[in-house]
């Protein structure tokens, strides 16, 4: 995402790991490294943030070297973190005290989409702010959709990821049983993918990453579990009973505990494979 | 399916409701009505069956007017019922006692696929039997896939339908929460459908039938619950823990109890709408 | 609880409903009514609070007429609310700013236990504070147990209530099936209660309140669901996968949505009765 | 159970493991060893059976050396297996063809109860048969309860064990969280056991076997999972949605897959301990 911004605009960057910031600046012309969030904020009228959770973003604001110490009234923070609606609302309120605008703007499309500049950006902000947000994310966005007020972008992203989680778990359960019963999982997916049970998981993820045994590390299971937790908190807040999404959250927690913090999200299927004593390959 | 067969071959038909059989015969040239399953079997060397569950098929075989009383050795029964693998194996064994071959051959593709002759047929049978099964279903099949021995076709269909059930329930939970939180469900689906949480349910069923409030009656919820039960029995038989599929089965049971035996399967979403006090429309 | 305190000590009371406070004062000698929380705080060095959730307690503190406006350094707040550990920690921190001590002290034992002075009090506080808390609750406590630091009392209460919720739901499911299968639920409970599946629910609650059809209103289902939510948040915070407790929380949410805000907690069994089409009576 | 019968009556015994039968006969006066089930049946007018599942009992009947080859009309089979209602009905029907009466009569009370002769026996049989069943089990029974027709004893036992399973899982989840949060699990159980969340699991099993780290091997987890499966089949047959019992069945399946076939049932708690990274001891 930063590379695509750097290609069209002057850019200052800051990273929790200073080496990564320096390496990025060396590789991209016109990029300067800020020593602190404060310095970054002082140098910019638009700040784009992307961190693991809202908690890290909130921490970035405060302190002598924090963003708030450098931000000037009229600036805009575009938060691409897959955060929580509640966290987004707290951030917006805190920034508003300093006259700074805020939009939650989580993205989907993966590393490929970021490099190609085709990410979908789910925005939560005041309607009038949308044009500034669109301009800010234009270098890496294929599509920008305002979902509603602050927090709505995060809500959308959390539900998408919770549905992804449910589908991964269910497809893993179903294919483990078919494979153990002697059905070729490749054949099963071919049939599934021209039938009503198909999903992005069955059409793309499992054929490319599970059948092949590749299991590339693209997105941490721990983060998907966090997103499923955000989705469940949204359902609780809205008074929507959601047993299926609640169970998916718990199962990801069990998979995380079994497989470790650095496991890729798709490896939730590996928990079922391990418990069932079968590998879905072919 | 019968109409497409009648278009290319002489055909005898029997229906539990004699009026339906007569009306069909009057509307299609060259079709004769059999008075009993026995008469049908005596007139045919290939019998195609499609009933709600394996139990109805098993009942069709026995008795003075049953299929077995009319079947001759060398005949073939192609069972398009979405049955249970266990039922299919019992049927195959019973028919084998009379020298009759059996294939389970459930289909996917809906009423549209049947009319267009593009159904996917999931076959469980001995490898050598496949050409005869392919010839039998050719008039209505777009694709014929042998999944494995007798029962494998039913296993595949049950898993497909269980995944369909999970996805329906999860998408309903997620969209109910977003809708209550003020996000347009149409916009939410647009974003979901270019993201990793997408599925046949989110791409086709919910936009066409839920957002519009049409809820057409296409397939009974009670039958989808039956299929989810077959899938769960398969997992139990194979020793695969499947909490997500088990919960989906239970939730369909609750929806069936709340909404009645004649509810369409997609109306499982209505249970969530009702409990959440929201309608997913737009 | 207040009646037992009034019997042994001078007491000032405040209630969100002023009429209830006045009626209580008229019925109990030596009780005065405070006009506001501030006035109550100014008149007392020990304040005992019992409200539906931590949120109501937090609201009581603030504002011109709030508790903080009247509290003096050295006072003690004993919070008998079934609150959240997180809320308790926030309350303790806020009160500490004013030199006021805080203990979470939820109770179990029901209305009977309160009247008899035999409640169990689950305390979360600094060890040194325990004697003051014990003295404060002595009039209505049969047993006072310090579970750990601030929040530990609420954690204990939430887990107790989540286990109560799970047991209610499971016993309801099991007895509904036995009853539909023609087994007398009274006989089933007799056998269960000399076997390994027995619980407080099967030994006391169901015989007294469900078999009899009495369903007395003693504790709102909405509050039990809140407690189950607190328990689930504790599990999430501690990194403990808890699918059974998570599902119980969701099922209570569904029961609440079906049966309404004023339903008694035990009526969660009525949801199962309704869905199963059976009544567990006898 | 056999020892108590042998103390009051002449007894012939047969075991799948002949050495165990011989050793038993040597240790108990007046006991003879039958070489086959047929021989046992020929020597007795009352046969008491206790095997892991109904499947083993059904297998015992058939073949040249099977029970049916030796049974005479008017005999009685008392089946103390924790079987399935469906299996019990099949057994009763098969035996009735030979004029032999059948009662399902599973027991509760554990090894201690068997030795003390205080087992509870849950009987499913025709009313008129009860006196003969009572006489047969009198040596080891403290209480004999007729639950209903054939299958009702098994239904009762399965529901008891399913409730046991749910409670074990839920108590494990709750105590793991409290322990990780710093609360002493011994203290937590003391409070729980004077509160509404208490159960046989919290009052007896966890204090004696988990807190102590003893984990004695008393009853295999695989058998408890089988019983939970029987309970779920009963709910499905009766049209009772039972998400909590269904989830318990799945969780036991996962624990069995993680911990192995010879794990004790209570070790289901060890799965949660392992996933949560905590031990409930103290």
Short mmCIF file of N, CA and C in Angstrom, two decimals, chain A residues 232 235-236 239-244 246-247 249-251 253-254 257, chain C residues 232 235-236 239-244 246-247 249-251 253-254 257:
data_model
loop_
_atom_site.label_atom_id
_atom_site.label_comp_id
_atom_site.label_asym_id
_atom_site.label_seq_id
_atom_site.Cartn_x
_atom_site.Cartn_y
_atom_site.Cartn_z
N UNK A 232 -18.50 -10.93 16.79
CA UNK A 232 -19.38 -11.38 17.87
C UNK A 232 -19.76 -10.25 18.81
N UNK A 235 -22.53 -8.40 17.16
CA UNK A 235 -23.82 -9.08 17.30
C UNK A 235 -24.39 -8.88 18.71
N UNK A 236 -23.53 -8.99 19.72
CA UNK A 236 -23.99 -8.81 21.10
C UNK A 236 -24.51 -7.39 21.29
N UNK A 239 -27.84 -7.03 19.71
CA UNK A 239 -28.91 -7.92 20.14
C UNK A 239 -29.29 -8.96 19.10
N UNK A 240 -28.30 -9.49 18.41
CA UNK A 240 -28.55 -10.52 17.40
C UNK A 240 -27.97 -11.85 17.90
N UNK A 241 -28.82 -12.86 18.20
CA UNK A 241 -28.26 -14.17 18.57
C UNK A 241 -27.50 -14.74 17.38
N UNK A 242 -26.26 -15.16 17.61
CA UNK A 242 -25.45 -15.65 16.49
C UNK A 242 -24.66 -16.88 16.86
N UNK A 243 -25.34 -18.01 17.10
CA UNK A 243 -24.61 -19.20 17.57
C UNK A 243 -23.55 -19.68 16.59
N UNK A 244 -23.79 -19.57 15.30
CA UNK A 244 -22.82 -20.08 14.33
C UNK A 244 -21.55 -19.22 14.36
N UNK A 246 -20.58 -17.40 16.84
CA UNK A 246 -19.96 -17.57 18.16
C UNK A 246 -19.11 -18.85 18.19
N UNK A 247 -19.64 -19.91 17.62
CA UNK A 247 -18.89 -21.17 17.62
C UNK A 247 -17.63 -21.05 16.77
N UNK A 249 -15.82 -18.45 16.32
CA UNK A 249 -14.84 -17.73 17.14
C UNK A 249 -14.15 -18.68 18.11
N UNK A 250 -14.95 -19.53 18.76
CA UNK A 250 -14.38 -20.47 19.73
C UNK A 250 -13.46 -21.48 19.05
N UNK A 251 -13.89 -21.97 17.88
CA UNK A 251 -13.07 -22.97 17.19
C UNK A 251 -11.75 -22.38 16.74
N UNK A 253 -10.24 -20.09 18.32
CA UNK A 253 -9.46 -20.01 19.57
C UNK A 253 -8.80 -21.33 19.89
N UNK A 254 -9.53 -22.43 19.69
CA UNK A 254 -8.96 -23.75 19.94
C UNK A 254 -7.83 -24.04 18.95
N UNK A 257 -4.79 -22.14 19.90
CA UNK A 257 -4.12 -22.74 21.05
C UNK A 257 -3.39 -24.03 20.65
N UNK C 232 -18.20 -15.14 29.23
CA UNK C 232 -17.54 -15.33 27.94
C UNK C 232 -16.43 -14.30 27.72
N UNK C 235 -13.44 -15.53 29.57
CA UNK C 235 -12.73 -16.59 28.85
C UNK C 235 -11.90 -16.01 27.70
N UNK C 236 -12.49 -15.06 26.98
CA UNK C 236 -11.76 -14.45 25.85
C UNK C 236 -10.52 -13.72 26.37
N UNK C 239 -7.87 -16.16 27.26
CA UNK C 239 -7.42 -17.08 26.22
C UNK C 239 -7.86 -18.52 26.45
N UNK C 240 -9.08 -18.69 26.91
CA UNK C 240 -9.62 -20.04 27.13
C UNK C 240 -10.74 -20.30 26.11
N UNK C 241 -10.53 -21.25 25.17
CA UNK C 241 -11.64 -21.57 24.26
C UNK C 241 -12.79 -22.18 25.06
N UNK C 242 -14.00 -21.66 24.86
CA UNK C 242 -15.14 -22.12 25.66
C UNK C 242 -16.39 -22.26 24.81
N UNK C 243 -16.40 -23.23 23.91
CA UNK C 243 -17.56 -23.35 23.01
C UNK C 243 -18.87 -23.61 23.74
N UNK C 244 -18.84 -24.37 24.82
CA UNK C 244 -20.10 -24.69 25.51
C UNK C 244 -20.66 -23.44 26.18
N UNK C 246 -20.00 -20.40 25.31
CA UNK C 246 -20.37 -19.45 24.25
C UNK C 246 -21.74 -19.79 23.68
N UNK C 247 -21.99 -21.06 23.47
CA UNK C 247 -23.30 -21.46 22.94
C UNK C 247 -24.42 -21.16 23.93
N UNK C 249 -24.57 -18.75 26.03
CA UNK C 249 -24.84 -17.31 25.93
C UNK C 249 -25.75 -17.01 24.73
N UNK C 250 -25.44 -17.63 23.59
CA UNK C 250 -26.25 -17.40 22.40
C UNK C 250 -27.67 -17.92 22.57
N UNK C 251 -27.79 -19.09 23.19
CA UNK C 251 -29.13 -19.67 23.36
C UNK C 251 -29.97 -18.81 24.29
N UNK C 253 -29.67 -15.68 24.51
CA UNK C 253 -30.03 -14.53 23.67
C UNK C 253 -31.25 -14.84 22.81
N UNK C 254 -31.28 -16.05 22.26
CA UNK C 254 -32.43 -16.44 21.44
C UNK C 254 -33.69 -16.54 22.30
N UNK C 257 -34.96 -13.16 23.10
CA UNK C 257 -35.63 -12.55 21.94
C UNK C 257 -37.01 -13.18 21.71
#
